[in-house]
XYZ file of C-alpha atoms in Angstrom:
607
model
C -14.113 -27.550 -1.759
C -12.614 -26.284 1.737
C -14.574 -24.153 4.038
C -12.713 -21.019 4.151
C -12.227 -20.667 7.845
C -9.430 -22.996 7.730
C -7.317 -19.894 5.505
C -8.252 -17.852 8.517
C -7.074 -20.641 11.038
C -4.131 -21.533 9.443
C -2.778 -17.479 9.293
C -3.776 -16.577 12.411
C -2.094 -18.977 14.086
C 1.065 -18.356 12.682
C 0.617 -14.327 12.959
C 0.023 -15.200 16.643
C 3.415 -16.432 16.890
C 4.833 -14.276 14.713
C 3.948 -11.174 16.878
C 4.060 -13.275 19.946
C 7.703 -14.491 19.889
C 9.764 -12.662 16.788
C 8.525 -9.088 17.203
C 9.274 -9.391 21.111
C 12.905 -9.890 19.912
C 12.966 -7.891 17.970
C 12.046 -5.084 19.717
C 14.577 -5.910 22.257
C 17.411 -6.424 19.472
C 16.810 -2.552 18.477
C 16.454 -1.722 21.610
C 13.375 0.605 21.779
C 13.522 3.067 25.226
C 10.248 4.899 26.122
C 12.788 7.275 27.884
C 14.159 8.585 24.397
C 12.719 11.103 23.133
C 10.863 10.678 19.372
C 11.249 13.173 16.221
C 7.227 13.846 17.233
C 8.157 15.246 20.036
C 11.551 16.726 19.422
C 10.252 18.815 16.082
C 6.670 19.555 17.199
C 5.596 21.754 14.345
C 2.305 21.040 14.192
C 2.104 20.848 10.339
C 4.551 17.157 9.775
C 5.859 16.237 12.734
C 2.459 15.950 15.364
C 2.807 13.756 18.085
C -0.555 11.170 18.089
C -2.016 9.106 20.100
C -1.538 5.311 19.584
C -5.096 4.600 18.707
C -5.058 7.673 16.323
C -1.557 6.478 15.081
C -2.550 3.237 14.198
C -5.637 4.132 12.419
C -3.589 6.486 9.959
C -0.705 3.879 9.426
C -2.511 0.928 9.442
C -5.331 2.505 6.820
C -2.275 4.235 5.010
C -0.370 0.946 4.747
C -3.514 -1.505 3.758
C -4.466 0.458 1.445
C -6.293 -1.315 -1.574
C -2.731 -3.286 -2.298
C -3.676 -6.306 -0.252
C -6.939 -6.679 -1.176
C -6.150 -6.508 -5.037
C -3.283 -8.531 -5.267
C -4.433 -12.339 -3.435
C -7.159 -11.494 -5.725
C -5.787 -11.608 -8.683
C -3.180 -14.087 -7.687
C -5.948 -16.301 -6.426
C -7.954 -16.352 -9.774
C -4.717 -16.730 -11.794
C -2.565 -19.704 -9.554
C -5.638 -20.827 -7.194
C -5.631 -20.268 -3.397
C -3.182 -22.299 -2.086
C 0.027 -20.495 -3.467
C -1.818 -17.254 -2.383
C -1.915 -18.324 0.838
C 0.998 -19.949 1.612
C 3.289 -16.855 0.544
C 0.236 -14.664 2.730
C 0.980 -16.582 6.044
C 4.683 -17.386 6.082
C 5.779 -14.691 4.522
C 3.753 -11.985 6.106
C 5.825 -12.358 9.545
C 8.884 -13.535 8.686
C 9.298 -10.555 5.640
C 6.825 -8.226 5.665
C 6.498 -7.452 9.478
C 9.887 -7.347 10.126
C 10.303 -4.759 6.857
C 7.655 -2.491 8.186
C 9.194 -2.756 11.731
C 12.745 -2.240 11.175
C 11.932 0.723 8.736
C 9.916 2.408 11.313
C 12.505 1.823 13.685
C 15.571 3.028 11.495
C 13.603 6.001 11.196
C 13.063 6.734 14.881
C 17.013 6.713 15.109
C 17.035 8.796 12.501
C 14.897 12.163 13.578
C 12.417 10.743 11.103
C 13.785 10.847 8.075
C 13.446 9.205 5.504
C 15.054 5.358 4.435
C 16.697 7.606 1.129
C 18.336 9.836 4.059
C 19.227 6.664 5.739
C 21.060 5.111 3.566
C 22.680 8.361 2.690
C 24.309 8.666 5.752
C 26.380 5.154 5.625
C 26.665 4.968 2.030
C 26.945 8.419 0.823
C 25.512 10.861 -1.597
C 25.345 8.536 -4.771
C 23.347 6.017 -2.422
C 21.114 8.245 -1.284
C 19.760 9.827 -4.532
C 19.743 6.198 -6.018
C 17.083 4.822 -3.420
C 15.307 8.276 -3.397
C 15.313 8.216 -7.627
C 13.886 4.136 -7.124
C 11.299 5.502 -4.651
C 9.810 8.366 -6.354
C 9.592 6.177 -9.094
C 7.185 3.129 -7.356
C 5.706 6.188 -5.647
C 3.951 7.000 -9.658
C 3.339 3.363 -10.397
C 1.452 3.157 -6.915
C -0.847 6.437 -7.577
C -1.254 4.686 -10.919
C -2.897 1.582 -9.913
C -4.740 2.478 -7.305
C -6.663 5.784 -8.666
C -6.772 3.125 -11.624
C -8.643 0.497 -8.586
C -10.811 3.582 -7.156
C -12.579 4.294 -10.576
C -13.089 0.477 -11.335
C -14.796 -0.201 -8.171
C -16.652 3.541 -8.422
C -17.912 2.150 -11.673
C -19.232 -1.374 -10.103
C -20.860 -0.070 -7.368
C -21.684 4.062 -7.262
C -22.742 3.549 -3.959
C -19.493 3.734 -2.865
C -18.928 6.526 -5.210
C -21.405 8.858 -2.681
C -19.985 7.407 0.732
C -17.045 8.392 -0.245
C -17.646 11.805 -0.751
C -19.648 11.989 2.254
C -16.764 10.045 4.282
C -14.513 12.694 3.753
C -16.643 15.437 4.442
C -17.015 14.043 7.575
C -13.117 13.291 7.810
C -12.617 17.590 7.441
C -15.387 18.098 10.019
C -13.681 15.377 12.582
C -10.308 17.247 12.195
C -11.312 20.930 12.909
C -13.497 19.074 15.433
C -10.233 17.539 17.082
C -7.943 19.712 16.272
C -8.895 23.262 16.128
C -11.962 22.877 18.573
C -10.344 20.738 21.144
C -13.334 18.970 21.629
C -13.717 15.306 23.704
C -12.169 12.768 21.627
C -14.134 9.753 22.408
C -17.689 11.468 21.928
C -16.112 12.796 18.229
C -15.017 9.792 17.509
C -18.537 7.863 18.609
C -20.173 10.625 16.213
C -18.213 10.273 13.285
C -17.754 6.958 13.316
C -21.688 6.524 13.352
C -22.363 9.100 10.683
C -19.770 7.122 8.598
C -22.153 4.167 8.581
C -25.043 6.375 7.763
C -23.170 8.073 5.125
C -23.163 3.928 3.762
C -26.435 3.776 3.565
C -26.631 7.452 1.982
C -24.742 6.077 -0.526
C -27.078 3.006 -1.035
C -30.063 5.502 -1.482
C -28.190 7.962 -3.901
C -25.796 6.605 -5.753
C -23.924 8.560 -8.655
C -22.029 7.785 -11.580
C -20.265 10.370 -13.650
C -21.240 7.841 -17.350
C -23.195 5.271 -17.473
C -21.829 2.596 -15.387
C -21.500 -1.405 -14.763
C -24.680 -3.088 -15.655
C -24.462 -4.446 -11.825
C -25.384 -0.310 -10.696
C -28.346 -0.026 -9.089
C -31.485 1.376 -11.287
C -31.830 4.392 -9.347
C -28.009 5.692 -10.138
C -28.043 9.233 -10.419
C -25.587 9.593 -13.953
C -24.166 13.132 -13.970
C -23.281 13.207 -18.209
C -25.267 11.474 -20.587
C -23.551 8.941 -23.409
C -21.280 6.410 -22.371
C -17.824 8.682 -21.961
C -16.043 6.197 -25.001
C -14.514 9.097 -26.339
C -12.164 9.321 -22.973
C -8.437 8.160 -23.194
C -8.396 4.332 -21.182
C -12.245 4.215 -22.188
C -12.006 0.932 -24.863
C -10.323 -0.684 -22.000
C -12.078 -0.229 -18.952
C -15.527 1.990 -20.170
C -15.924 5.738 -19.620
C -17.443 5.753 -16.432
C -14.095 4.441 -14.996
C -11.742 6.766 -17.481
C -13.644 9.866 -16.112
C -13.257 8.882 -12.405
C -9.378 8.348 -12.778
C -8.591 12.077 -13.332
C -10.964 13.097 -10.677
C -8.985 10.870 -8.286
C -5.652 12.075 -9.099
C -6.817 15.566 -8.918
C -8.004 14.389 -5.479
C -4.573 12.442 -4.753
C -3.295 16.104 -5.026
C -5.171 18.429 -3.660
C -5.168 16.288 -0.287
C -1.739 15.451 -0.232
C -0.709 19.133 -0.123
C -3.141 19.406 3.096
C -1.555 19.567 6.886
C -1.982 16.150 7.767
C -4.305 17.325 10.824
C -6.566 18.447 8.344
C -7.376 15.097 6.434
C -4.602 12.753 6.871
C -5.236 11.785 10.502
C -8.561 12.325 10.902
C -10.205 10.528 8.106
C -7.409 8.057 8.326
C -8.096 6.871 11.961
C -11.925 6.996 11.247
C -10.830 4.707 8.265
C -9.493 2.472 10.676
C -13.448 1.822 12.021
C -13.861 0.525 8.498
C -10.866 -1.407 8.519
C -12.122 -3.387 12.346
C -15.498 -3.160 10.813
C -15.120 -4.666 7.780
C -12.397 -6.844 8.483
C -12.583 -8.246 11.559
C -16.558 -8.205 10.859
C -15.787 -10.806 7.838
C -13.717 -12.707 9.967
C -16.023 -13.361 12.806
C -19.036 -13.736 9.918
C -17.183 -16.514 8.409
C -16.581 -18.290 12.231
C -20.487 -17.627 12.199
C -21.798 -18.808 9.029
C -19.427 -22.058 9.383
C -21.021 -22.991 13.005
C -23.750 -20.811 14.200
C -26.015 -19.636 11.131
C -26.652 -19.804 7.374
C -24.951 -17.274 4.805
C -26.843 -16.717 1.586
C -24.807 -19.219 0.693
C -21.532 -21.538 1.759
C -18.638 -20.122 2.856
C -16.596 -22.847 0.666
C -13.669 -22.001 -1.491
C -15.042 -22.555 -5.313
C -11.528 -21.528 -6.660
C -9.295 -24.732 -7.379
C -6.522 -24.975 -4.870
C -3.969 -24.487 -7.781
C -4.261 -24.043 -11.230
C -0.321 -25.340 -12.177
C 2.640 -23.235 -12.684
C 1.436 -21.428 -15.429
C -1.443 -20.176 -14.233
C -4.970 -19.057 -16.027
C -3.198 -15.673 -17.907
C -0.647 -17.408 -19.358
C 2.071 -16.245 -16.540
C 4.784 -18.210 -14.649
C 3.937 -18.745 -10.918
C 7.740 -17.966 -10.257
C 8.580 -15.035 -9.563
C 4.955 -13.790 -10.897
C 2.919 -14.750 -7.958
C 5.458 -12.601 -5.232
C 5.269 -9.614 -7.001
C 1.398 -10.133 -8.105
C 0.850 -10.522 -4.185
C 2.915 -7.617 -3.178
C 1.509 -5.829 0.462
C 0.030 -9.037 1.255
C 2.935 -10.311 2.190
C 5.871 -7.390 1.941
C 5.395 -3.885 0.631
C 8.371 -0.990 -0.323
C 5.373 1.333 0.040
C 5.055 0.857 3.971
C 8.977 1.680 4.462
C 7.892 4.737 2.617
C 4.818 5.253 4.866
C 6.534 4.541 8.387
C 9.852 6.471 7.896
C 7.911 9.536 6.007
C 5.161 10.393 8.463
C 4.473 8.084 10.672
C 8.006 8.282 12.619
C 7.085 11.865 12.844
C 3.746 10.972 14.874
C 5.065 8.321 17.016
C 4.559 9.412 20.394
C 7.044 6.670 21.934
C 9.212 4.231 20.909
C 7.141 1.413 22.756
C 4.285 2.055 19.901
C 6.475 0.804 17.067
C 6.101 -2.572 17.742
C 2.235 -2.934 17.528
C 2.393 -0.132 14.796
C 5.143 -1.563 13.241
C 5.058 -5.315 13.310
C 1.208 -5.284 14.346
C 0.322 -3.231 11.328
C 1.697 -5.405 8.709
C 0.096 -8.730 10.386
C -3.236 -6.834 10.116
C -2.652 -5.982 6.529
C -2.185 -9.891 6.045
C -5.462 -10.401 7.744
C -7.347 -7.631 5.365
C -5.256 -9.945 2.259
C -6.503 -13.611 4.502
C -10.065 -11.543 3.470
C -9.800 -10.654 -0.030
C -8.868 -14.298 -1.038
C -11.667 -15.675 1.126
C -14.187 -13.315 -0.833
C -12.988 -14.346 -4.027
C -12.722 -18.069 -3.376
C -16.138 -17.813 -2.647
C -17.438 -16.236 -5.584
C -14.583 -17.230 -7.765
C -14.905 -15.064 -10.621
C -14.156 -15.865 -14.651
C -10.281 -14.803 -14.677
C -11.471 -13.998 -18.472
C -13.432 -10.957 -17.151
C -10.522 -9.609 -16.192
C -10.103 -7.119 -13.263
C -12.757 -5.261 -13.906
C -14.809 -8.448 -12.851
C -12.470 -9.350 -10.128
C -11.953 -6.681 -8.074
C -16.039 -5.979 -6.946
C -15.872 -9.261 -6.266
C -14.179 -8.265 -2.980
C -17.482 -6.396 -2.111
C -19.526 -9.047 -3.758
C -17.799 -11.993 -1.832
C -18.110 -9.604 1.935
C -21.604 -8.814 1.196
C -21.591 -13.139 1.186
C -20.119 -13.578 4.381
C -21.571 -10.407 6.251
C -24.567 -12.218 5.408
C -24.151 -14.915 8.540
C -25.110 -11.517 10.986
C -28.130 -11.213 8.431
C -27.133 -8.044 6.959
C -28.486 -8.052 3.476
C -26.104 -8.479 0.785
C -27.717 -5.205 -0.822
C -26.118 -3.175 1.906
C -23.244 -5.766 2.667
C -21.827 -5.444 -0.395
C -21.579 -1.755 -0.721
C -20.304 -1.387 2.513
C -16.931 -3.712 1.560
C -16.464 -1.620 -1.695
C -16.179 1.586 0.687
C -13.919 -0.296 2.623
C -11.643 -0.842 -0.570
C -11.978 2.489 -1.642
C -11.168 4.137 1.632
C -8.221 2.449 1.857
C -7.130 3.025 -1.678
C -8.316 6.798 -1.388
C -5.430 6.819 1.440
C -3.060 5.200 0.518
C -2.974 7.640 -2.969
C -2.965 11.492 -1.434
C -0.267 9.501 0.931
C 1.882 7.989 -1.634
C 1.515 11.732 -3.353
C 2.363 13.088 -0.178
C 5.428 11.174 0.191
C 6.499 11.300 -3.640
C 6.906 15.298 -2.687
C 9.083 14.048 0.136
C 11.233 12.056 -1.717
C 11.797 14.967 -4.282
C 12.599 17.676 -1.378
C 15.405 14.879 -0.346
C 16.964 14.507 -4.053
C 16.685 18.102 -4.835
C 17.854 19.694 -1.362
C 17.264 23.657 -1.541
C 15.725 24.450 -5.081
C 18.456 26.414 -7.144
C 16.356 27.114 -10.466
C 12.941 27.515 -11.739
C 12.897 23.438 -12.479
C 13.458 22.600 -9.031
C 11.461 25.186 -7.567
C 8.621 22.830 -9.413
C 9.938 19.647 -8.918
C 9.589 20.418 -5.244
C 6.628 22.782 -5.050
C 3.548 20.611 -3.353
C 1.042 21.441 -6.231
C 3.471 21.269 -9.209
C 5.185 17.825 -7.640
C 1.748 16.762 -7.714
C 1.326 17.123 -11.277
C 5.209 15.462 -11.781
C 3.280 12.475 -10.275
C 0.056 12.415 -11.581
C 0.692 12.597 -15.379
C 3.150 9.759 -15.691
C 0.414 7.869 -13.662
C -2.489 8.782 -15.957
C -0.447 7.614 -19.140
C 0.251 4.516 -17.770
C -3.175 3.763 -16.643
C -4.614 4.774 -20.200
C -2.706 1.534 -21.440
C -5.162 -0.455 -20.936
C -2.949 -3.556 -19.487
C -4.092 -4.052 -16.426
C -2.018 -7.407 -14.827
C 1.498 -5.707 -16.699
C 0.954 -2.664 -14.904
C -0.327 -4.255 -11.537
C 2.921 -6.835 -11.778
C 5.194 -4.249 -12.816
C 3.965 -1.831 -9.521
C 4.082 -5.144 -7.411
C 7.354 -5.754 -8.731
C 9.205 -1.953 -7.952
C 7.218 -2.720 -4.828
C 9.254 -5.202 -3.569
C 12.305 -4.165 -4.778
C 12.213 -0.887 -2.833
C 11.238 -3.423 0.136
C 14.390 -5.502 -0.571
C 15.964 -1.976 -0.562
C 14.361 -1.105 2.763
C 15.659 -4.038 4.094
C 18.932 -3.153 2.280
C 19.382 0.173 4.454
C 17.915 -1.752 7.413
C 21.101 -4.231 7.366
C 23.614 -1.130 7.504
C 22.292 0.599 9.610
C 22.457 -2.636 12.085
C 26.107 -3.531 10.687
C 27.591 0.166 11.758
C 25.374 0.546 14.629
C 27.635 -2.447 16.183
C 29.320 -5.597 15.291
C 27.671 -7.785 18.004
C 24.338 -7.284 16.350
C 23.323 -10.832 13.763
C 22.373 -8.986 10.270
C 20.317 -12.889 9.132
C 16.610 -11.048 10.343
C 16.908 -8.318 7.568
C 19.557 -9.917 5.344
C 18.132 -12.929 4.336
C 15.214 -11.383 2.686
C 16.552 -8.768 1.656
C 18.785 -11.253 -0.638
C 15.515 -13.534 -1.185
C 13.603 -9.927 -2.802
C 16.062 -8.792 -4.200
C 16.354 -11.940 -6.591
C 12.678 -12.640 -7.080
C 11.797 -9.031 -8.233
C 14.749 -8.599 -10.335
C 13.416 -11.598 -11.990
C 10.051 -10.608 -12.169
C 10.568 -7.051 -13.942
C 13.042 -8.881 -16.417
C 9.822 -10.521 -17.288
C 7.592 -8.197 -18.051
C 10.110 -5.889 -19.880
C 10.908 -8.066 -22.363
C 8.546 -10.831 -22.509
C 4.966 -9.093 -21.610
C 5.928 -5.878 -23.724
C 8.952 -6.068 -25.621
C 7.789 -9.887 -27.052
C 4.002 -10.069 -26.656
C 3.150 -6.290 -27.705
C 5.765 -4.754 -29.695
C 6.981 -8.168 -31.772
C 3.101 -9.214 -31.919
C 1.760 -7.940 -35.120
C -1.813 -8.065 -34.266
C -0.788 -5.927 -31.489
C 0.776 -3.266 -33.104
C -2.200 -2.719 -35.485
C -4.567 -2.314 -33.086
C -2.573 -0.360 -30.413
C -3.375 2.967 -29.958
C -0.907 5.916 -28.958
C -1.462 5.955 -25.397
C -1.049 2.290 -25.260
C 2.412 2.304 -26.939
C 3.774 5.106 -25.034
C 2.079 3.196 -22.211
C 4.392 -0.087 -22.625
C 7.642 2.377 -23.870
C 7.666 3.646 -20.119
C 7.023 0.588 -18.652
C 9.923 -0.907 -20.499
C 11.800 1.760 -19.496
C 10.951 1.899 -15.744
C 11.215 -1.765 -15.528
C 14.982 -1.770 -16.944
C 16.204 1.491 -14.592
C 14.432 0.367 -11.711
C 16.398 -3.061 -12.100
C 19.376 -1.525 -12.499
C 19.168 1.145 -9.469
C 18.292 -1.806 -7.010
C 21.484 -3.989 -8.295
C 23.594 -0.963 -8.087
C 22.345 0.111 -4.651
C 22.642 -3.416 -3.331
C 26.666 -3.731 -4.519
C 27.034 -0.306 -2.624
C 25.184 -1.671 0.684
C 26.827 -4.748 0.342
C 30.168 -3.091 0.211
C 29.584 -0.616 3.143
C 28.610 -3.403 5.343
C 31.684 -5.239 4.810
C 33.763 -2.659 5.579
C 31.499 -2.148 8.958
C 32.392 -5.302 9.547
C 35.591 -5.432 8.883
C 36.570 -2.721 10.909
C 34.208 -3.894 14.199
C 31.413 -1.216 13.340
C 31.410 2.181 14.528
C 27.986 3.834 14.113
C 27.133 4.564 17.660
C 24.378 4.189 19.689
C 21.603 3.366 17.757
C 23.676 3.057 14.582
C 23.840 7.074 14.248
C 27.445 7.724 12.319
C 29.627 9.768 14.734
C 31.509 12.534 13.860
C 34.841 12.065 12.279
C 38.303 13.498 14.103
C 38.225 15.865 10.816
């Protein structure tokens, strides 16, 4: 066993460098002027583009980005391969991929009035391009509502607590904005408020917690159940239990309904007073843990019970390569963020300075929150046969451990890290919904006919999202459908980083393309791989040549591993045809000595 503040060690010294030495060059190389004005600034509208404060900023983007992705993913990674690969791939990666992904695309972006990476790309590589990224987006943007209203409703059902501080966090998230926004009122002594009812609304949910079925047998004996029976009659029910098939609707309908929200109504404010939860609950763990390894006595040691490795093919049955990169996914690198920082948070930036601690900054942080999550489960180190319905509370479970060392019970410990999951998770849905209806305003351009007028529409996009994501979630197959998000994940990052490296090759020809190139080609090949695998060995093979499988498979469950099939094979394909077409344009930069301009922005032609 290895205490676990050596993990912590270990990545924080080499995020320290990371942000330190490389994202100092960085943002010299793209040359970020506080004189130039942003797209916040420049298309004030007060509805998308809404110049915020850095503090504010960094609450939505860093809450928006962290999500529940790198929490879930060195979790299950860590109970299938054991810590060490989970780490390793956490703390080199992190700044040498992930960072530098989340920075460039938030930088691109800047350059680009705050459009979009789709738009991007469109304007080197042309029409085709465009709608090709854009199609490969919209399509992660479903698997990534998918899996984490899927997470929401698991944890809801282990611990209800968080169920009611959730509902009571954003209450108070509504209240903060008019408060902010339409009040004008101080914005420290809001924030000191809110933040503090926050907490209380943590121990409001400790006091009344409610669960829509009966729930985990771990829920407290005082949980208020809103339906009697046990909800098995609800689609995804034989997999998970009712409790958790009745919350996933509810959260998709929430996903939704907030997405189609200005974003000063919910978006900022409950995302920055997110970010309290985020300092709170991370950097809270990670002082605990310096605590209960020198200064005072957790309920019990903070040792890593997980086996440092568990051998190539780990406890499911799966392949450490190229399983473990996309299993990992935000931990490390995450398509979603390029998503995040070129769709709304270019349009908040209030100057170009803030990109590199918003940027670059953000994604370390989001490797500390993942440093966390393996911590709590090599602490607890759960049975990898309870699948994750066992493994994911064990994120709140393992905190509630090492919150201990300040002496905070474990009975109010633990519920407070579950809110900090589901807060995270909560925002990062209604702002991958948000940004699905984005991408489909980009492919469709001005709606023509009743179809588009849908497809665009912010309620009836909304639905285009939500029901693919429901039947895929009522499969059943939790790790396929995690893996096969994880792996469109990083493919749309290795696409990011695609439309990163053109930009750079026709902005001019002085400028080295080896920072975004490299892993670009390194993602590109890993998550090709990896969705190769679960087309045709996890469904194609093990479900629909298995027998046994097809007997007891239901409808849902079939149709389930159909569209994953599908998905897998067309996302594949889009990110191989987009990368010929990137790799072709950049050439031809190159060969003819660049030409994009300053800042990389095409110039008009003599025609």
């Amino acid at each position: 066993m290895v205490q676990v503040i050596w993990l912590v060690v270990t990545v924080l010294a080499l995020f320290t460098v990371g942000y330190l030495g490389y994202s100092r060059y960085l943002a010299q190389f793209v040359e970020l002027d506080d004189s130039r004005e942003t797209p916040a600034h420049k298309y004030e509208d007060g509805q998308e583009y809404v110049p915020a404060k850095k503090p504010v900023l960094l609450g939505h983007h860093y809450s928006s980005i962290a999500g529940g992705a790198p929490i879930v993913g060195p979790i299950t990674a860590g109970v299938v391969w054991g810590w060490v690969p989970a780490l390793a791939w956490i703390a080199l990666g992190n700044p040498l991929l992930g960072s530098v992904h989340d920075f460039v695309s938030l930088s691109s972006s800047l350059r680009h009035d705050g459009k979009s990476i789709g738009y991007i790309i469109g304007e080197y590589v042309g029409e085709r391009g465009k709608n090709m990224l854009l199609w490969f987006a919209f399509l992660t943007i479903v698997l990534v509502v998918a899996v984490f209203a899927l997470v929401v409703a698991i944890v809801f059902n282990a611990y209800p607590e968080a169920a009611t501080a959730s509902l009571v966090y954003i209450v108070l998230a509504v209240l903060f904005g008019v408060y902010l926004y339409q009040l004008n009122l101080p914005f420290l002594l809001g924030t000191g408020v809110f933040v503090a009812a926050m907490f209380v609304g943590v121990y409001a949910g400790i006091q009344y917690p409610i669960a829509l079925f009966e729930p985990a047998a771990r829920a407290p004996a005082e949980t208020f159940v809103l339906f009697s029976g046990s909800g098995s009659w609800l689609p995804g029910a034989s997999s998970f239990n009712g409790n958790t098939a009745a919350w996933v609707p509810i959260i998709l309908v929430y996903g939704a309904v907030a997405s189609a929200l200005p974003v000063w109504v919910l978006l900022q404010p409950r995302d920055y007073l997110s970010s309290f939860l985020l300092y709170a609950g991370v950097g809270g763990a990670l002082v605990a843990i310096v605590a209960g390894t020198f200064f005072t006595t957790p309920t019990q040691p903070l040792v890593t019970n997980l086996e440092p490795y568990y051998g190539f093919i780990g406890r499911s049955g799966a392949p450490l390569f190229p399983l473990l990169f996309i299993t990992i996914a935000c931990g490390t690198i995450s398509g979603f963020h390029s998503l995040v920082s070129s769709g709304t948070t270019s349009k908040q930036l209030n100057k170009e300075s803030d990109a590199r601690v918003i940027g670059y900054g953000g994604m370390l942080g989001e490797g500390l929150l993942a440093t966390v999550a393996l911590a709590t489960v090599a602490i607890i180190a759960p049975d990898v046969g309870g699948g994750i319905g066992l493994a994911l509370p064990t994120f709140a479970a393992g905190g509630g451990v090492i919150l201990s060392s300040f002496g905070i019970p474990t009975d109010f410990g633990g519920p407070f890290m579950a809110l900090v999951l589901v807060s995270f998770l909560l925002t990062s849905t209604d702002t991958a919904v948000r940004l699905g209806r984005y991408m489909m305003e980009e492919i469709v351009g001005t709606p023509e006919t009743p179809v588009e007028e849908f497809a665009t529409n912010r309620y009836g996009n909304a639905f285009v999202q939500s029901l693919p994501a429901y039947i895929l979630i009522t499969s059943g197959s939790w790790l396929t459908l995690w893996q096969l998000f994880g792996g469109a994940n990083q493919l749309l990052a290795a696409l990011a980083l695609l439309t990163a490296t053109v930009w750079l090759a026709n902005w001019d020809d002085s400028k080295q393309l080896l920072s975004t190139g490299l892993p670009m080609a390194l993602m590109t090949t890993i998550t090709s791989l990896g969705l190769l695998w679960l087309a045709f060995h996890d469904n194609v093979y093990a479900k629909f040549m298995n027998p046994e499988w097809m007997a007891s498979a239901g409808t849902f469950a079939m149709v389930s591993a159909v569209v994953q099939i599908v998905l897998a094979l067309v996302l594949v394909y889009l990110a191989l045809s987009l990368a010929k077409i990137g790799y072709d344009n950049i050439k031809d930069a190159r060969s003819s000595g660049g030409g994009g301009g300053r800042g990389g922005r095409p110039q008009p032609s003599d025609d």
